[in-house]
Short mmCIF file of C-alpha atoms in Angstrom, two decimals:
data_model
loop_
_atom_site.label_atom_id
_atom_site.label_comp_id
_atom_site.label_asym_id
_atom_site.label_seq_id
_atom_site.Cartn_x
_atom_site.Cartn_y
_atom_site.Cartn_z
CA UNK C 703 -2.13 8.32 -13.98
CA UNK C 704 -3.84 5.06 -13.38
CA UNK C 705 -1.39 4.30 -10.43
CA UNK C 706 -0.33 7.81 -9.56
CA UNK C 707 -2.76 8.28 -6.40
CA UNK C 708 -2.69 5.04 -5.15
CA UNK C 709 1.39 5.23 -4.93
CA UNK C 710 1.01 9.38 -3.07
CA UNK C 711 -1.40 8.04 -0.54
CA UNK C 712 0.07 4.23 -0.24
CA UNK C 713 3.43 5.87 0.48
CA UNK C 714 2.23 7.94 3.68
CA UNK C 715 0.55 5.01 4.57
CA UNK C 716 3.49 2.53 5.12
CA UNK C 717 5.78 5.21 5.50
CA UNK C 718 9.52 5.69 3.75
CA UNK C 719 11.07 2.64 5.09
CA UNK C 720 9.55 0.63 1.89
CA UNK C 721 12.31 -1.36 0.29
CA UNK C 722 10.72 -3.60 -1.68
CA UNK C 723 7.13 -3.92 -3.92
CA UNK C 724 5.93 -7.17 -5.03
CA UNK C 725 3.33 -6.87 -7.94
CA UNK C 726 1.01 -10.18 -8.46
CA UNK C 727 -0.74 -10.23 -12.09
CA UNK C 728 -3.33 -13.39 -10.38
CA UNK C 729 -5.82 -13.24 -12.69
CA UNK C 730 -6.66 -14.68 -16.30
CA UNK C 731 -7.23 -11.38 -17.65
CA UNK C 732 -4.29 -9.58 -16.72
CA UNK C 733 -2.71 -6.86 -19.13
CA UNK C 734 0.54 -6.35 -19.15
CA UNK C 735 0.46 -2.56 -19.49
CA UNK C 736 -0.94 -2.41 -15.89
CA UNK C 737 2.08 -3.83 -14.56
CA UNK C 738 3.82 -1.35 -16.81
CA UNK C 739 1.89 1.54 -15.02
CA UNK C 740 2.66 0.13 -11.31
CA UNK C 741 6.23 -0.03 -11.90
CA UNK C 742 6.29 3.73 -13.33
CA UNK C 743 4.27 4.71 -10.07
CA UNK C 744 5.99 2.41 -7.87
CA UNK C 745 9.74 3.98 -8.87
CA UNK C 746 8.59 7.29 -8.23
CA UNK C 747 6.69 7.19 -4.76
CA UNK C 748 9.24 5.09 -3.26
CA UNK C 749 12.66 5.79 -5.00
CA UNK C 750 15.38 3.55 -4.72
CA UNK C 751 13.15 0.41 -3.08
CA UNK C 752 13.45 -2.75 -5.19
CA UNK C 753 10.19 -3.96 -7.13
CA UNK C 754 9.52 -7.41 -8.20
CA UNK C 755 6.60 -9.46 -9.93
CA UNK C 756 5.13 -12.94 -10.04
CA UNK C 757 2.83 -13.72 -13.06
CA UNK C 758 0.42 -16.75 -11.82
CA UNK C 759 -3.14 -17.44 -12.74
CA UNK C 760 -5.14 -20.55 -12.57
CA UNK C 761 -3.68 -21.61 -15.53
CA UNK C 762 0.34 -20.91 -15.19
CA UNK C 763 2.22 -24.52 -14.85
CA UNK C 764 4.00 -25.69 -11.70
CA UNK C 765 6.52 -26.13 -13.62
CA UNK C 766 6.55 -22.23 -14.43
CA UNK C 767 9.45 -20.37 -13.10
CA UNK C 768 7.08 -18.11 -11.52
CA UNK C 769 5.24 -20.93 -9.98
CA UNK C 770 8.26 -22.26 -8.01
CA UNK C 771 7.61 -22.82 -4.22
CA UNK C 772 11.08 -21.59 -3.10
CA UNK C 773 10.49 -18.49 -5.88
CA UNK C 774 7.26 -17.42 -4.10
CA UNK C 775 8.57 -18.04 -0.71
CA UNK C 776 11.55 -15.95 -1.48
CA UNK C 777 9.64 -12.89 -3.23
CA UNK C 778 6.81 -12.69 0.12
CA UNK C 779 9.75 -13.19 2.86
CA UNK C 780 11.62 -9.72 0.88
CA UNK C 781 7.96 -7.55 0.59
CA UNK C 782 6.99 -4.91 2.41
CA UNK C 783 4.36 -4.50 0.12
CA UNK C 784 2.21 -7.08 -1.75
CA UNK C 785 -0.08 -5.59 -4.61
CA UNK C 786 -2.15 -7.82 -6.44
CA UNK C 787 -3.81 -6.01 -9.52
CA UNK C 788 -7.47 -6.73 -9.92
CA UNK C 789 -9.38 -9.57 -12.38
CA UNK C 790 -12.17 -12.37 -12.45
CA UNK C 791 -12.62 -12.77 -8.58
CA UNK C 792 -12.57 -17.06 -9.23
CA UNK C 793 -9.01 -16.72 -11.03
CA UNK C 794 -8.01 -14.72 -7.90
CA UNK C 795 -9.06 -17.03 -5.39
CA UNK C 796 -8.26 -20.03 -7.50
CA UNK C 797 -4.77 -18.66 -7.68
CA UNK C 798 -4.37 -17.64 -3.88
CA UNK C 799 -5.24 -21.23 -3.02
CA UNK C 800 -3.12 -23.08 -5.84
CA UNK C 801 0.40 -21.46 -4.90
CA UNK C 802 -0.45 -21.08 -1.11
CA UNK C 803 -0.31 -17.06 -1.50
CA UNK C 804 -2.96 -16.72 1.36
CA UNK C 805 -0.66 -18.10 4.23
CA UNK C 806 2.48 -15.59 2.33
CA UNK C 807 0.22 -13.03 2.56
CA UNK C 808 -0.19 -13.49 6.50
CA UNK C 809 3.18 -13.74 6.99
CA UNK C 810 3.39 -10.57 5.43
CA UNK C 811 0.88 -8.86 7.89
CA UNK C 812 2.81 -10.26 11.18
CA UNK C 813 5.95 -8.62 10.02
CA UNK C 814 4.03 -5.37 9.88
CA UNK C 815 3.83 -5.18 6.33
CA UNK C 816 0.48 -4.05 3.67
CA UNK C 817 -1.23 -6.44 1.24
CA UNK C 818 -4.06 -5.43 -0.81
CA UNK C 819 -4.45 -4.56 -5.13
CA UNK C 820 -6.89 -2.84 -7.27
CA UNK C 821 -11.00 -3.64 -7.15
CA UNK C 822 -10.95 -7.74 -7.43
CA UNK C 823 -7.31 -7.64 -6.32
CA UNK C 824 -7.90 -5.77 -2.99
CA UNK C 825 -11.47 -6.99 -2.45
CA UNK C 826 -10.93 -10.82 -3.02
CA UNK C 827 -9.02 -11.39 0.70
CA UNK C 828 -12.17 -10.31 2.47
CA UNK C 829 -14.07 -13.20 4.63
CA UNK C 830 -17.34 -12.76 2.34
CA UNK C 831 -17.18 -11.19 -1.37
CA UNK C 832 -20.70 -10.09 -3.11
CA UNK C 833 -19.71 -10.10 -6.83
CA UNK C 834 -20.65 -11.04 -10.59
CA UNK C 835 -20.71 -14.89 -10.81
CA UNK C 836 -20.86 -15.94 -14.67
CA UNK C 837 -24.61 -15.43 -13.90
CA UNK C 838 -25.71 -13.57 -11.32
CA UNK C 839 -24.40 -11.52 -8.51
CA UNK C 840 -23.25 -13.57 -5.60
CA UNK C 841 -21.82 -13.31 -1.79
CA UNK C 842 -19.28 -16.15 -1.45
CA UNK C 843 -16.57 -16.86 0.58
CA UNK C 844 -13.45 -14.79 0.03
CA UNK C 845 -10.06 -15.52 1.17
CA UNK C 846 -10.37 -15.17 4.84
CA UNK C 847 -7.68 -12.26 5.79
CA UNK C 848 -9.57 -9.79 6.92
CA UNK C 849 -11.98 -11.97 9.17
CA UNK C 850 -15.77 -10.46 9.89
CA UNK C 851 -15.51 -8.07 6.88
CA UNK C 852 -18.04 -8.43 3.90
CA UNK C 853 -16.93 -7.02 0.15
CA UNK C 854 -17.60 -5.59 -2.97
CA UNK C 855 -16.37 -4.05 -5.83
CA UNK C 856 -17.12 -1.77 -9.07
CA UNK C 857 -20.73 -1.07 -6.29
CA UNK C 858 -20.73 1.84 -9.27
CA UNK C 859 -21.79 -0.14 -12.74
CA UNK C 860 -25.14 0.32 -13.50
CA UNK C 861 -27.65 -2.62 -13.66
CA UNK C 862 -25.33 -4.12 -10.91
CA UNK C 863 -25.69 -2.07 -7.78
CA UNK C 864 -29.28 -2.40 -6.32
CA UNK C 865 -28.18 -6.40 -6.51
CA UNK C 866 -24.99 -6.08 -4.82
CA UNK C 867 -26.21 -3.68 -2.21
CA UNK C 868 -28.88 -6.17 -1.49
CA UNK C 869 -26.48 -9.10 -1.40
CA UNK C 870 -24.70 -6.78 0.91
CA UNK C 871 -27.39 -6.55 3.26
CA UNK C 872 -28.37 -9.72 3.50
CA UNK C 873 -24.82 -10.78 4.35
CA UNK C 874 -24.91 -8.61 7.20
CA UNK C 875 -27.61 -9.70 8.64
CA UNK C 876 -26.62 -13.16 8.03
CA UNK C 877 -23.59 -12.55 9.69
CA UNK C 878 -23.71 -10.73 13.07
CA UNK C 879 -20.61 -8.75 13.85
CA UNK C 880 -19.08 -8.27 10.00
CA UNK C 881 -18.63 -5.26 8.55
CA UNK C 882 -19.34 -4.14 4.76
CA UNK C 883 -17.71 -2.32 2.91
CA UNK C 884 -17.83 -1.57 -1.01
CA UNK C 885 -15.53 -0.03 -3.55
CA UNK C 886 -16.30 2.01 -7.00
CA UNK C 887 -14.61 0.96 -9.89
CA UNK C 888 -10.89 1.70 -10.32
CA UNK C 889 -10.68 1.77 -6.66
CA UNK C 890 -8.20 0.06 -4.47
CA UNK C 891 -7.79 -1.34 -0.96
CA UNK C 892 -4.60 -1.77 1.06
CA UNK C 893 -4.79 -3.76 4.21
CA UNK C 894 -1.90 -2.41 7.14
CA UNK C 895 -0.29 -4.85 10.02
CA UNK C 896 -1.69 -8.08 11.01
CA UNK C 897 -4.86 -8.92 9.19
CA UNK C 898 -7.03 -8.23 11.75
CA UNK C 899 -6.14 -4.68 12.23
CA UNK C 900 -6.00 -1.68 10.29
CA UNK C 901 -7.25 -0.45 7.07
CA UNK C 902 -6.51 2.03 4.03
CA UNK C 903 -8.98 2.49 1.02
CA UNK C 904 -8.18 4.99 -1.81
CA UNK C 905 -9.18 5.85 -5.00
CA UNK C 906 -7.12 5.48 -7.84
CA UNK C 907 -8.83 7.96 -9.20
CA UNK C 908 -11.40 11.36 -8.85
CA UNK C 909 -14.33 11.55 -10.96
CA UNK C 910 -17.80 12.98 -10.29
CA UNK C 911 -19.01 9.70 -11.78
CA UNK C 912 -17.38 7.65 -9.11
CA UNK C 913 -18.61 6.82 -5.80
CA UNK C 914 -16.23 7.12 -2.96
CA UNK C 915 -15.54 3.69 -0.69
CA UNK C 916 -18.33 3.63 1.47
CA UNK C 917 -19.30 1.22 4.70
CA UNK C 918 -22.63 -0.28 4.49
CA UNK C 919 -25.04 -1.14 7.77
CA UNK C 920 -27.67 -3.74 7.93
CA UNK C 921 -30.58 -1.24 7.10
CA UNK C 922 -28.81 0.22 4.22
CA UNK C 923 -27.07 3.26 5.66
CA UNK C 924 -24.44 4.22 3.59
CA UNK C 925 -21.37 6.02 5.25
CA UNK C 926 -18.73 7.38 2.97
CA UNK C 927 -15.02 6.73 3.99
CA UNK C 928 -12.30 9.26 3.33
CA UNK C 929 -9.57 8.19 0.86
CA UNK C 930 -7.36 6.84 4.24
CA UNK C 931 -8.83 4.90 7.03
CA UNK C 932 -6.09 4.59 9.34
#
């Protein structure tokens, strides 16, 4: 169930013509039963489309099979859809940067393809990221894809969100011309055609306990997005 909405709403999104999924565990804390769940979702929203994974994190070798250049290359060049399953946003970016998955990723987006993953994993290729340092809330910079927008995610844990709405704001005004936006937890962001254009946000799942995706202005106003943004 974990997967199930994300795959009903991702596949009117990009449409039937998917042929193949590439999952990305990027993150130190990765469980393999997520992948598990993405493949069961992936198989039956887009039936008959090949799906493929690469397990990297800050930590995986060069030497790793995974961690091949010509591996990587090879995996990006076949996706029409890159999914990176959330994590610690630092393993995420460290990763993106080590195996040169940021400049895959826009390759990706000129082809027409998606890119984006669950909470961290959809959040981290924002220009600015507002999330929990080992510390503190923070706003740092994120991967750069999705140029003048400002992110966060899990905007729904408690003794977190006043901080991250206010690192939110100050971002904005910081920053004339970005956008905010902010995710619950458990909710995903896919990212359509070339990186500046269009976006998708969905939940992965409905609870009255979680806070739909909602886009944040410099004074605070809160404006709830539907489960698509085309």
């Amino acid at each position: 169930r974990r997967y199930g909405r994300i795959f009903r709403e991702l596949a009117g999104f990009t449409g039937a013509d998917v042929r193949h999924i590439l999952y990305i565990g990027a993150a130190i804390n990765n469980d393999l039963k997520y992948k598990a769940q993405f493949e069961r979702g992936a198989r039956i929203s887009y039936q008959g489309a090949q799906i493929s994974s690469l397990n990297l994190s800050p930590h995986t070798p060069l030497t790793d099979r995974h961690a091949r250049p010509e591996k990587i290359e090879t995996r990006f060049a076949e996706a029409d859809i890159v999914y990176f399953d959330g994590g610690s946003i630092h393993a995420l970016l460290t990763t993106l940067t080590r195996f040169g998955l940021i400049e895959q990723c826009r390759a990706v987006f000129d082809r027409g393809g998606a890119v984006g993953g669950l909470c961290g994993g959809g959040t981290v290729l924002a220009s600015l990221l507002v999330h929990a340092g080992q510390a503190d809330i923070r706003c740092e910079a994120g991967a750069g894809l999705m140029p003048g927008l400002i992110m966060t995610s899990k905007i729904n844990i408690e003794g977190e969100r006043a901080e991250r709405l206010r690192q939110m704001r100050v971002a904005l005004r910081d920053n004339p011309g970005h956008s905010a936006i902010a995710l619950g937890r458990d909710q995903a962001v896919i990212w359509r055609n070339r990186y500046e254009g269009a976006r998708a946000l969905m939940h992965s799942k409905r609870s009255p306990k979680e806070k739909r995706p909602f886009q944040l202005s410099a004074d605070g106003t809160q404006t709830p997005l539907p489960l698509l943004v085309p």
